[in-house]
Short mmCIF file of C-alpha atoms and ligand atoms in Angstrom, two decimals:
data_model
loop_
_atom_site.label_atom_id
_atom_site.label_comp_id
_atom_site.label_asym_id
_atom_site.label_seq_id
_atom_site.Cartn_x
_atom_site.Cartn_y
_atom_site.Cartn_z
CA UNK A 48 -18.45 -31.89 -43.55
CA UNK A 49 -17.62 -28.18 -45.08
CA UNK A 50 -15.65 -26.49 -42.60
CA UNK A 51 -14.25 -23.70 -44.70
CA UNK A 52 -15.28 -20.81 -42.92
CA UNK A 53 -13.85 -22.29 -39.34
CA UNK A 54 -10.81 -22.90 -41.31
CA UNK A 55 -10.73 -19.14 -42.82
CA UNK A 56 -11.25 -18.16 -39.12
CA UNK A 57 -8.91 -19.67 -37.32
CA UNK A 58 -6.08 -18.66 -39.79
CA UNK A 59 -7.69 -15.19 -39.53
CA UNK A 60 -7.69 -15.56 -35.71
CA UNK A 61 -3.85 -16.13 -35.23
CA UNK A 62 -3.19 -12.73 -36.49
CA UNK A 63 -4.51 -11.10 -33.39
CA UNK A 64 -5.10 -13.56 -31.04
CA UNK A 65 -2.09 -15.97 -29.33
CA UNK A 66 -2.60 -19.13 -31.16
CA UNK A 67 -6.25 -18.41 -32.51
CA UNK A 68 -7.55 -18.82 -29.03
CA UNK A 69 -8.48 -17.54 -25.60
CA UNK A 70 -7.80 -20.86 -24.07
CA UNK A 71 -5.25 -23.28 -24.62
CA UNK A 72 -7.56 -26.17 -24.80
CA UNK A 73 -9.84 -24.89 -27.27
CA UNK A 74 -6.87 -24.88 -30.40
CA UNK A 75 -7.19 -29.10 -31.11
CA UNK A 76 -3.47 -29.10 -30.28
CA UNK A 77 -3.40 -32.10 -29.46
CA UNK A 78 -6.60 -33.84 -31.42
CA UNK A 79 -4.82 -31.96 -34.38
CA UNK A 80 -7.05 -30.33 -37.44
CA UNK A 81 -8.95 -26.71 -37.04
CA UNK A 82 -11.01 -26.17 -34.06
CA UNK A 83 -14.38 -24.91 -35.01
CA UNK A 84 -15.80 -21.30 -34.92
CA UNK A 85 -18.82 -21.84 -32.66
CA UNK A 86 -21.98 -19.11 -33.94
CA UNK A 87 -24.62 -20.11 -32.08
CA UNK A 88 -26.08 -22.56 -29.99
CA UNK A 89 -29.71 -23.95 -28.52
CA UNK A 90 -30.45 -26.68 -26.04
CA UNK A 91 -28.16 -29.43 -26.84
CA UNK A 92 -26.91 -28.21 -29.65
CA UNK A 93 -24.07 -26.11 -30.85
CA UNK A 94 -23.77 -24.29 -34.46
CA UNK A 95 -20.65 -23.79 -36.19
CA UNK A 96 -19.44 -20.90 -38.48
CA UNK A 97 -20.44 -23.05 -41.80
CA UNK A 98 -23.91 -23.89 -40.38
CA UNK A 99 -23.02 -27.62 -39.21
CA UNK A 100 -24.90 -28.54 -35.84
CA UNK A 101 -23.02 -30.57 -33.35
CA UNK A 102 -24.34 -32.64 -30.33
CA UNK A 103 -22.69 -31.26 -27.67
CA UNK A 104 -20.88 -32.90 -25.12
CA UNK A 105 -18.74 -30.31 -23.43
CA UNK A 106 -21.78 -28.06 -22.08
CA UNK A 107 -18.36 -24.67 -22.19
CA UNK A 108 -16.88 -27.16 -19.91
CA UNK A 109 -19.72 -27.77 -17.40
CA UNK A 110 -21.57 -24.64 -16.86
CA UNK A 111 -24.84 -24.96 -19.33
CA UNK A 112 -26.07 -28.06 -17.07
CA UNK A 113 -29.57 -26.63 -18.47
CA UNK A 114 -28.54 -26.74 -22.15
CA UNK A 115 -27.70 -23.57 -24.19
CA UNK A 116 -29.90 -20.44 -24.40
CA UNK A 117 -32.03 -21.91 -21.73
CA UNK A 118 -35.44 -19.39 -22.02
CA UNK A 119 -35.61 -18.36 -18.24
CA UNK A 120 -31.77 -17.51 -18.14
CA UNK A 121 -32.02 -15.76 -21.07
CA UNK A 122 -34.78 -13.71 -20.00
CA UNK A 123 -33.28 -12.98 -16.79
CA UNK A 124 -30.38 -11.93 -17.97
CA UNK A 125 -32.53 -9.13 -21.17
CA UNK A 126 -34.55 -7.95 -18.26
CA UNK A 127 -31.10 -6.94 -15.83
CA UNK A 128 -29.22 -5.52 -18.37
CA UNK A 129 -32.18 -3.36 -19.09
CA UNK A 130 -30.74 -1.67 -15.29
CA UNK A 131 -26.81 -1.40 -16.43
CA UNK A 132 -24.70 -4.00 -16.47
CA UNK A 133 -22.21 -2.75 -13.71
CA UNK A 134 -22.52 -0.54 -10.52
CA UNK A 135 -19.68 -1.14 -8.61
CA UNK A 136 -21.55 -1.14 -5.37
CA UNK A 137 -23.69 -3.53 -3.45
CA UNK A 138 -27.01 -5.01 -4.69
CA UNK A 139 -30.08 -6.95 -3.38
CA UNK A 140 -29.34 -9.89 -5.59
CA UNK A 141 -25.62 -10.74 -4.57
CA UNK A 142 -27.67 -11.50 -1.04
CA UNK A 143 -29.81 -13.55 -2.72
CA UNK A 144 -27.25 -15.63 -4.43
CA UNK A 145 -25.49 -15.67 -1.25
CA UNK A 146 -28.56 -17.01 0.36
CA UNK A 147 -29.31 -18.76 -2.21
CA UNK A 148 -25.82 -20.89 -2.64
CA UNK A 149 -25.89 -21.51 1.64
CA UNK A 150 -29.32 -23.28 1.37
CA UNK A 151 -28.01 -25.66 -1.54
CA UNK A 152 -24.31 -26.33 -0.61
CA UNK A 153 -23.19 -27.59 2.97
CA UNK A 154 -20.42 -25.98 5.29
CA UNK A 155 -21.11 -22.63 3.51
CA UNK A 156 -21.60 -20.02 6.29
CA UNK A 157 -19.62 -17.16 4.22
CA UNK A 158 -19.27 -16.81 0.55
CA UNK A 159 -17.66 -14.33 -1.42
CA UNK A 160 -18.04 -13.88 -5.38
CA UNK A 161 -15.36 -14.02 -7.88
CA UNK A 162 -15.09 -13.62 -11.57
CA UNK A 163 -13.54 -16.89 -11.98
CA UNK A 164 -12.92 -20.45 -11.15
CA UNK A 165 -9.15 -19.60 -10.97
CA UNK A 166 -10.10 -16.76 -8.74
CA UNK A 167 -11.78 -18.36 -6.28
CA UNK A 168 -9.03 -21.26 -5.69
CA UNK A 169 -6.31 -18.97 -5.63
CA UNK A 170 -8.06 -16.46 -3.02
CA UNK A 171 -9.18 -20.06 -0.69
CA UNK A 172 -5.53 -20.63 -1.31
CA UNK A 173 -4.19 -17.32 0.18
CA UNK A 174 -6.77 -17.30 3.13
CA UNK A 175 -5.99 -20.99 3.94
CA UNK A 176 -2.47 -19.36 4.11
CA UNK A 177 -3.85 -16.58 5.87
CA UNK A 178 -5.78 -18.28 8.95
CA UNK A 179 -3.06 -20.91 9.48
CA UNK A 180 -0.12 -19.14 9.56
CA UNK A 181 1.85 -21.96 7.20
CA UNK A 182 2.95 -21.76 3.60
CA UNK A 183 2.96 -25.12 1.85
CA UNK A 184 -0.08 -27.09 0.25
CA UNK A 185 -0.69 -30.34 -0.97
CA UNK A 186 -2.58 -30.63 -4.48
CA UNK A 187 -2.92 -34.15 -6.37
CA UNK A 188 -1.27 -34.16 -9.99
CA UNK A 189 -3.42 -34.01 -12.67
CA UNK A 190 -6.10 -31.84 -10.54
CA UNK A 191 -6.38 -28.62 -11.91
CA UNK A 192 -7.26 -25.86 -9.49
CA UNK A 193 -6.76 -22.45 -12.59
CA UNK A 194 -4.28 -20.90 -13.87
CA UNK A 195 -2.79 -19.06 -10.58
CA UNK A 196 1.26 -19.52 -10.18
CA UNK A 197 1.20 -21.74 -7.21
CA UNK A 198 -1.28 -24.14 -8.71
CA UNK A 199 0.83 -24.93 -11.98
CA UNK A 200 2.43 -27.75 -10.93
CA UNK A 201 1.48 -31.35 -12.71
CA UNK A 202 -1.60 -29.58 -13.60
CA UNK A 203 -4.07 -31.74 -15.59
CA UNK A 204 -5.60 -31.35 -18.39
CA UNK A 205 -4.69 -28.20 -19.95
CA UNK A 206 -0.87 -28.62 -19.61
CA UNK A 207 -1.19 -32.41 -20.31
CA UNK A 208 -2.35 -32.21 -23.74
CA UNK A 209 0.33 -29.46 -24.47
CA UNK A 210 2.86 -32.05 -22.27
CA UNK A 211 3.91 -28.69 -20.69
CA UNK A 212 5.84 -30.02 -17.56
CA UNK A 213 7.49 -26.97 -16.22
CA UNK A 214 5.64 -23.02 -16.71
CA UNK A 215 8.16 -20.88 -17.65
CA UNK A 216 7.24 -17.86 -15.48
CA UNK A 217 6.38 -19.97 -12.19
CA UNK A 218 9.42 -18.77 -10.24
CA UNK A 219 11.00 -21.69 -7.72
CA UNK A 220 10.15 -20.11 -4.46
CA UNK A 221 6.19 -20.39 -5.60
CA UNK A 222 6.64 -23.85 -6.86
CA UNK A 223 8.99 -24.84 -3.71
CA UNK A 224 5.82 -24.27 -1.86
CA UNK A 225 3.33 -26.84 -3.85
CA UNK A 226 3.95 -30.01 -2.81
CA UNK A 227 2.34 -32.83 -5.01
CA UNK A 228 1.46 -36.80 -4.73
CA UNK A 229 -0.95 -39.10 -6.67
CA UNK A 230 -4.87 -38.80 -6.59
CA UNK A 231 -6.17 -41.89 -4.42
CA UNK A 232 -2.73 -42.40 -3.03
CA UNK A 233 -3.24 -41.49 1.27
CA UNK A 234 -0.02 -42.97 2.11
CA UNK A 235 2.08 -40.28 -0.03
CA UNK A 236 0.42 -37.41 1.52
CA UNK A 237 0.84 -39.13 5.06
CA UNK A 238 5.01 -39.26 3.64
CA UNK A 239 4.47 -35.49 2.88
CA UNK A 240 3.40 -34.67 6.05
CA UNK A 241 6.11 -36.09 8.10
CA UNK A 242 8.77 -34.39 6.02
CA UNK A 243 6.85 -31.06 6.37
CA UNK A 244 5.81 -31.13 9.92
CA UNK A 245 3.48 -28.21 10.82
CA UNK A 246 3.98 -26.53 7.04
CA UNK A 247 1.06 -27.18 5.37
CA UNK A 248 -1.52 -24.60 4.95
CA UNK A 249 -4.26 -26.86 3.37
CA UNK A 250 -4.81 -29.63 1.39
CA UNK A 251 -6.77 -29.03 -1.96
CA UNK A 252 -8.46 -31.57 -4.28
CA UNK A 253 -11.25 -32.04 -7.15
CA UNK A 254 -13.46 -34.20 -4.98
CA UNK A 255 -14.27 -35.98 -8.62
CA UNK A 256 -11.33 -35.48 -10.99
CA UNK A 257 -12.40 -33.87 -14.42
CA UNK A 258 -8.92 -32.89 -15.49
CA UNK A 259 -7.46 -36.09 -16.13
CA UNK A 260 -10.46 -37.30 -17.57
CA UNK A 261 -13.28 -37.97 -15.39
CA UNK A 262 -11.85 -40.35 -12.01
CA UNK A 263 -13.06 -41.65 -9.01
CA UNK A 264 -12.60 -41.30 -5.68
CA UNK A 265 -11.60 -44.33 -4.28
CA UNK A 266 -13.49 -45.68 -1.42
CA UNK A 267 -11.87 -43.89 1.96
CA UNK A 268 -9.74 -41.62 0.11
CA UNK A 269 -11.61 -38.17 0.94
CA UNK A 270 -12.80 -39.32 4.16
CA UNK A 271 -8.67 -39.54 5.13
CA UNK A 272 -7.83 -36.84 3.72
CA UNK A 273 -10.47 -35.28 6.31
CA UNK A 274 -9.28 -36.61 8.93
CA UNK A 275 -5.41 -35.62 7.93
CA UNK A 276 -7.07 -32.30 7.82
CA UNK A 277 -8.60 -32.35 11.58
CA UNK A 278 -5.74 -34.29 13.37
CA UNK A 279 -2.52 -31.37 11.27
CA UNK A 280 -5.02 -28.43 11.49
CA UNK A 281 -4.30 -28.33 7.68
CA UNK A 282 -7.39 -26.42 5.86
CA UNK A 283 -9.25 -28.91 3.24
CA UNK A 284 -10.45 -27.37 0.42
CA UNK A 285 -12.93 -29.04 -2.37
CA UNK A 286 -12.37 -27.80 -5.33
CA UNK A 287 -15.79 -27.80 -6.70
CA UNK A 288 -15.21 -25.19 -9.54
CA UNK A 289 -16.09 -28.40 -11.69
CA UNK A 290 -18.85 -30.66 -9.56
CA UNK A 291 -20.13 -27.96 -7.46
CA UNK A 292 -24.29 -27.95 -8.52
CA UNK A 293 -23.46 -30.43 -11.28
CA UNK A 294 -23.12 -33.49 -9.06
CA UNK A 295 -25.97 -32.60 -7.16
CA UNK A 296 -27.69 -29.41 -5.26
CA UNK A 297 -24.96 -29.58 -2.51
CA UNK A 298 -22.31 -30.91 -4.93
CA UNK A 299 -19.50 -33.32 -4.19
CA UNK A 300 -19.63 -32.13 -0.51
CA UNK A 301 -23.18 -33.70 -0.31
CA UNK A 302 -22.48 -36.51 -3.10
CA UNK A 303 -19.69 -38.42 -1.09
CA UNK A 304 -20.64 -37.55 2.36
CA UNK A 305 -17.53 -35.29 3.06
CA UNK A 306 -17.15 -32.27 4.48
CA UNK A 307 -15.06 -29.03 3.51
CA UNK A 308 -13.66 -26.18 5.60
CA UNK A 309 -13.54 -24.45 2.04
CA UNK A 310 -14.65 -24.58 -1.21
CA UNK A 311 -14.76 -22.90 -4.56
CA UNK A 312 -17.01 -22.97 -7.24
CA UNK A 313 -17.25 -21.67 -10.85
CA UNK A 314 -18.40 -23.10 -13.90
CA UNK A 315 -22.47 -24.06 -13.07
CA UNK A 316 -22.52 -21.01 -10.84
CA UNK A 317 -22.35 -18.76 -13.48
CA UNK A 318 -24.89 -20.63 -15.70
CA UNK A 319 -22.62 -19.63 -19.18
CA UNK A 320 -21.29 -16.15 -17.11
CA UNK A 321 -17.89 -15.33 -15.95
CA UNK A 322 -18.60 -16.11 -12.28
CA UNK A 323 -16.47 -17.98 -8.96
CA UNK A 324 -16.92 -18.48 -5.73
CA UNK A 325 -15.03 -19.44 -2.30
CA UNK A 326 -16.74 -19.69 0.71
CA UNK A 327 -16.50 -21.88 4.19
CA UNK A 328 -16.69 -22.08 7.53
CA UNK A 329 -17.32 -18.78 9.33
CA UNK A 330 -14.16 -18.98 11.76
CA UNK A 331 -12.26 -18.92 8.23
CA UNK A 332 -13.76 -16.68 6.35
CA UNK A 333 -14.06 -14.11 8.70
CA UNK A 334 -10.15 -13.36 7.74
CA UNK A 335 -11.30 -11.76 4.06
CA UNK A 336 -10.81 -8.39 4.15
CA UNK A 337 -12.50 -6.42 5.19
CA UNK A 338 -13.65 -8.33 7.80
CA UNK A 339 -10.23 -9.35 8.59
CA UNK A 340 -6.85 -8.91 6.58
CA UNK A 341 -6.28 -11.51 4.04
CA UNK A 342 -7.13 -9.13 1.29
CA UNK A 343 -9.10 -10.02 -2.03
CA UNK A 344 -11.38 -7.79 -4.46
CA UNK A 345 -12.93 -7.58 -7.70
CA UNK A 346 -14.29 -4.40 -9.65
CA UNK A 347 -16.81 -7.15 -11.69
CA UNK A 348 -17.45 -9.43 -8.68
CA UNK A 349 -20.92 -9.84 -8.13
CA UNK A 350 -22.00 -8.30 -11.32
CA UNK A 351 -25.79 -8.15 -11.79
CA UNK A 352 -25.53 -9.53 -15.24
CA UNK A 353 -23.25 -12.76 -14.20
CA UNK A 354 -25.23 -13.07 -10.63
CA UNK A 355 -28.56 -13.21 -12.53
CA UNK A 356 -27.47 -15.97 -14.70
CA UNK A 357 -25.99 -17.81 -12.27
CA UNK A 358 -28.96 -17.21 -9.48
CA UNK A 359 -31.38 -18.45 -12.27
CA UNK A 360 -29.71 -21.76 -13.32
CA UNK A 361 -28.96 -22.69 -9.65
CA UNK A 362 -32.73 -21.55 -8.62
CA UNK A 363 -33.94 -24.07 -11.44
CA UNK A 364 -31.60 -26.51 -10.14
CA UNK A 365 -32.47 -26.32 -6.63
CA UNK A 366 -36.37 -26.53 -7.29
CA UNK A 367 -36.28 -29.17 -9.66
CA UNK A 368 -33.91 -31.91 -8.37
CA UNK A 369 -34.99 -34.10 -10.65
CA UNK A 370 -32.70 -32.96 -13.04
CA UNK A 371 -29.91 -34.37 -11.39
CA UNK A 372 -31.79 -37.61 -11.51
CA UNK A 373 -32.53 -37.59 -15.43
CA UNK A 374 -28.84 -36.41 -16.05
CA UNK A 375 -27.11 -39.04 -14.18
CA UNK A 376 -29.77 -41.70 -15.78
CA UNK A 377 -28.90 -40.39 -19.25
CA UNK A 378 -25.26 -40.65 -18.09
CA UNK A 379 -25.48 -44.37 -17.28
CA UNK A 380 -27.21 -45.30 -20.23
CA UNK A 381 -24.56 -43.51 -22.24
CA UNK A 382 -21.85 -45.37 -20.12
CA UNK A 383 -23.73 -48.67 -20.28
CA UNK A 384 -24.09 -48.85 -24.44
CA UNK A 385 -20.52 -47.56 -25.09
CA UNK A 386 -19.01 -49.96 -23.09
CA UNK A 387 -21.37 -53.00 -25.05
CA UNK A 388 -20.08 -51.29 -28.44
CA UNK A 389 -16.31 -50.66 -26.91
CA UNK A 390 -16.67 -54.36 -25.89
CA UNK A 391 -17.98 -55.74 -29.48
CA UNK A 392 -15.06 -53.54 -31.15
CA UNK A 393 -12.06 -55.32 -29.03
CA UNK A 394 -10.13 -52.32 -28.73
CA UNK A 395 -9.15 -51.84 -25.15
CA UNK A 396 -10.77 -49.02 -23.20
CA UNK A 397 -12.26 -47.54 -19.84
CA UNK A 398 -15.35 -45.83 -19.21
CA UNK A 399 -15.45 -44.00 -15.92
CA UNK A 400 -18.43 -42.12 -15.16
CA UNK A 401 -19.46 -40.28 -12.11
CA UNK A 402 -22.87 -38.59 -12.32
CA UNK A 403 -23.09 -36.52 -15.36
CA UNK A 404 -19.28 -36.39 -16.01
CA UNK A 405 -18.60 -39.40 -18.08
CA UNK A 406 -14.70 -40.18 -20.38
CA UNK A 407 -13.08 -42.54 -22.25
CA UNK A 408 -9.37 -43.23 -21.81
CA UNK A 409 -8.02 -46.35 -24.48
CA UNK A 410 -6.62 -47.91 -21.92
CA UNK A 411 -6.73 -51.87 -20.49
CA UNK A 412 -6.34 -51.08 -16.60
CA UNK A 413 -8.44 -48.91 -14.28
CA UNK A 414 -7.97 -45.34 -14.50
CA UNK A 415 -7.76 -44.05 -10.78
CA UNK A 416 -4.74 -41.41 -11.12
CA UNK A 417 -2.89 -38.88 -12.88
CA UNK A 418 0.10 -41.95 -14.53
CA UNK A 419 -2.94 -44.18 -15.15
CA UNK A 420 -4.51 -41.37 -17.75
CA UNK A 421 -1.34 -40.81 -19.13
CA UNK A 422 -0.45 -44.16 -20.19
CA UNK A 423 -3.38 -44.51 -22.28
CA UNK A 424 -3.32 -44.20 -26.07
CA UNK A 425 -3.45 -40.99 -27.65
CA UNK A 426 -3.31 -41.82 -30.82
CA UNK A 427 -6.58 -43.73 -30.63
CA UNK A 428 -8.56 -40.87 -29.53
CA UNK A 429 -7.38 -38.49 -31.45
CA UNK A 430 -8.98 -40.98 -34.24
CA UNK A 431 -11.99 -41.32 -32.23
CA UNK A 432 -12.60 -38.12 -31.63
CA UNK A 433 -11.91 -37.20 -35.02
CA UNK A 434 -14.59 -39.59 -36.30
CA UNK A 435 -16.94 -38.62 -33.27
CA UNK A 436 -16.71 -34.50 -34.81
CA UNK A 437 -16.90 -35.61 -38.56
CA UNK A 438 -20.69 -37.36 -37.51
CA UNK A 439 -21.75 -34.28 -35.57
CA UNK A 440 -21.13 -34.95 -31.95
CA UNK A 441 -18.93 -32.38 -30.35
CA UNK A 442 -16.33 -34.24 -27.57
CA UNK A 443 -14.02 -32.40 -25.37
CA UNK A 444 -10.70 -32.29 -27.90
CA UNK A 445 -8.14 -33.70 -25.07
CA UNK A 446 -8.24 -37.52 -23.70
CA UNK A 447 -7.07 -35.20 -20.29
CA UNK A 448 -11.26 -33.81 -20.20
CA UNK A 449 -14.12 -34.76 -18.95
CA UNK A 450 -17.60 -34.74 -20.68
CA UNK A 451 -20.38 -33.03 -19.57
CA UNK A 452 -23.72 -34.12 -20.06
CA UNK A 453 -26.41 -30.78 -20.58
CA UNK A 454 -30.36 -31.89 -19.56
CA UNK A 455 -31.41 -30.62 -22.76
CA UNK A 456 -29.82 -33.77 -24.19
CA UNK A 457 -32.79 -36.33 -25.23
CA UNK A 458 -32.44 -40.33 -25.59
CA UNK A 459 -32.20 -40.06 -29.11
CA UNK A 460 -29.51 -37.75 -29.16
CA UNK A 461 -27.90 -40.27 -26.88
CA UNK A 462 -28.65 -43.07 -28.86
CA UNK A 463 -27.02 -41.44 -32.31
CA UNK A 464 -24.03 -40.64 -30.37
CA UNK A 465 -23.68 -44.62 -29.08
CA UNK A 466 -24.57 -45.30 -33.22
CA UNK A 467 -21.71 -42.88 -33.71
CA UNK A 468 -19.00 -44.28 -31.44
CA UNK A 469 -20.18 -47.60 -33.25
CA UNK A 470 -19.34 -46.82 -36.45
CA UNK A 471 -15.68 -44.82 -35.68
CA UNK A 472 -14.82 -47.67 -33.71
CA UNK A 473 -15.51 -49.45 -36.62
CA UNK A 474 -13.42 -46.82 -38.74
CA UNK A 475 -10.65 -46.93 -36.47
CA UNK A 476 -10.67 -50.89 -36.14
CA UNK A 477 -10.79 -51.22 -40.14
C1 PLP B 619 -12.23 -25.06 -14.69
C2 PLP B 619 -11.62 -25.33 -13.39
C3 PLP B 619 -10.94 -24.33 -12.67
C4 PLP B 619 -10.65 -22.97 -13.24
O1 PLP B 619 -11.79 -22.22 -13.49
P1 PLP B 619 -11.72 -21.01 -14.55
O2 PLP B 619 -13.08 -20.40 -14.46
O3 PLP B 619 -11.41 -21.62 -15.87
O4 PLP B 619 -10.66 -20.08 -14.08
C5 PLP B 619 -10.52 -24.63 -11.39
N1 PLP B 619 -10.73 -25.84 -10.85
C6 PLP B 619 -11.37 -26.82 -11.52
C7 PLP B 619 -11.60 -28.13 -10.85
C8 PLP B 619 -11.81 -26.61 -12.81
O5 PLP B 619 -12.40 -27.60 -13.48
#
């Protein structure tokens, strides 16, 4: 595979850009070998700078649920900016994705638009903070929740495949205040309750893990953290920036059968725009300025161009359910044939899969936590993915990220990717 102009890019790219990129994950640190210059892409497909054509199984980490350059969104979006892209004042259609998002998620009687994912959990953050009165939180290591100061602390993804441990920059009064345990693990946040008595603000957790790979879950583990919640008058916020209208209409909230005094969203919501969300319960919300004084703004929230995008893929999604359906079928049969051709190759690995998130971790025990994903071998998919790229199928470059599967995807797209994984399993084996 020619990948001479990516290569020419990214070399060009360091001269005015940190690292070549505008996200860590996107540089291959730690897959190694030149990230590719992405020029266009359609459906399930993405293009690189030389002309190669990928499958793609990252969907810009989760939003294009609908595939890429879906024709409705597109159109939508020709036909807005035809009005300006930016007012600066209220519109029609921020109601109607406000109205729109309270008839699909639960527990969402207030919602206010961001620009960002990392937005919206650090502004649920600071209200959580606001309406109790407390300072600490609990967040799970290896959840991500963005970039914001407080949530840097044993991250996920992002900071895993760099093995940052410690941001520079985070001072220790901010971190002091994030307290962390294991993901599935109810008895450590019972332990940090009792040695922070009435502190604790809120608890916050990806209701499906997509930062450490994709993980489960376990059975009880939400529904205690509820209750913790209810009994410590501790705020529980789902971060659903990754499964919100990806799991299903109503997201993890409806998926597991849990419910959340707050939660953000991003990714899907903006169908491929820069777009977050936070919303809640109304007793909570009401504290947002400028309804009340936990203050929070945005000169591009709501912006017709990102709200039209994001209104269209979630108006497709909420009128054709079925999707969700086809996606998580697609998802299982992809789960179901790598494991046979994992299983035939002998080399140890896990398959977790959750709807239409799906990873591997080369690993031979379960995968339920941050240590778990971390003890698996890195070495063997860097190989793997390496071989997956070289035969055209695009996987997230980190063994810390989920995949996403896109609805544009067809069977025998599917199928070449399990014929794929077939033969680099071979070409790792041999
Ligand atoms: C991606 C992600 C974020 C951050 O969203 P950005 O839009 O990248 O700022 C927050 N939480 C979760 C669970 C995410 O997956």
């Amino acid at each position: 595979m020619n990948i001479e102009k990516s290569i020419e890019l990214f070399s060009r790219a360091q001269q005015s850009i940190p690292g070549g990129v505008n996200s860590p994950v996107r540089a291959f640190k730690s897959v190694g070998g030149t990230p590719l210059f992405i020029s266009k892409a359609k459906g399930a497909y993405l293009y690189d700078a030389d002309g190669n054509k990928y499958i793609d199984y990252i969907a810009s980490w989760g939003p294009m649920i609908l595939g890429h350059a879906h024709e409705e969104v597109v159109k939508a979006i020709q036909q807005q900016a035809l009005h300006s892209t930016s007012y600066g004042a209220p519109t029609e259609l921020e109601i109607e994705m406000a109205e729109l998002i309270k008839s699909m998620a639960p527990n969402v009687d207030l919602i206010r638009m961001v620009s960002s994912g990392t937005e919206a959990c650090m502004s649920a953050l600071r209200l959580a903070r606001g309406f109790t009165g407390k300072n600490k939180f609990i967040k799970f290591e290896g959840c991500y929740h963005g970039h914001a100061d407080a949530f840097l602390v044993k991250a996920g993804s992002g900071l895993a495949t760099l093995n940052i441990q410690t941001v520079p920059g985070v001072t220790a009064g901010v971190a002091n205040d994030t307290l962390t345990c294991a993901y599935n693990d109810l008895a450590a946040v019972e332990k940090l309750l009792a040695e922070n008595k009435n502190q604790i603000a809120a608890i916050i957790v990806e209701p499906v893990a997509g930062n450490m790979g994709c993980i489960m879950p376990q059975p009880g583990f939400m529904e205690g953290l509820r209750k913790i919640c209810d009994e410590e008058n501790i705020v529980f916020i789902f971060d659903e920036v990754m499964t919100g209208f990806r799991l299903s209409t109503g997201g993890a909230q409806q998926k597991l059968n849990v419910n959340a005094d707050l939660v953000t969203y991003g990714k899907v919501i903006g169908g491929g725009m820069p777009v977050g969300a936070f919303g809640g319960k109304k007793e909570i919300m009401q504290h947002i300025a400028p309804l009340g004084n936990v203050y929070q703004a945005g000169t591009l929230s709501g912006n017709p161009i990102a709200m039209i995008a994001g209104y269209t893929t979630l108006k497709i999604l909420k009128e054709n359910p079925s999707i969700y359906k086809e996606l998580e079928e697609k998802t299982a049969y992809l789960r179901n044939n790598l494991h046979r051709v994992f299983l035939e190759s002998k080399i140890p690995f896990v398959i977790n899969q959750f709807g239409s998130m799906i990873s591997v971790h080369f690993s031979d025990h379960a995968v339920t936590d941050f240590a778990s994903a971390s003890s698996a071998n890195n070495d063997l998919f860097k190989k793997y993915f390496h071989a997956m790229l070289s035969r055209g199928v695009y996987l997230p470059p980190s063994a810390f990220e989920s995949w996403f599967l896109n609805n544009a995807l067809t069977k025998k797209d599917i199928d070449y990717t399990i014929e794929a994984t077939e033969e680099s399993l071979k070409e790792i084996a041999g």
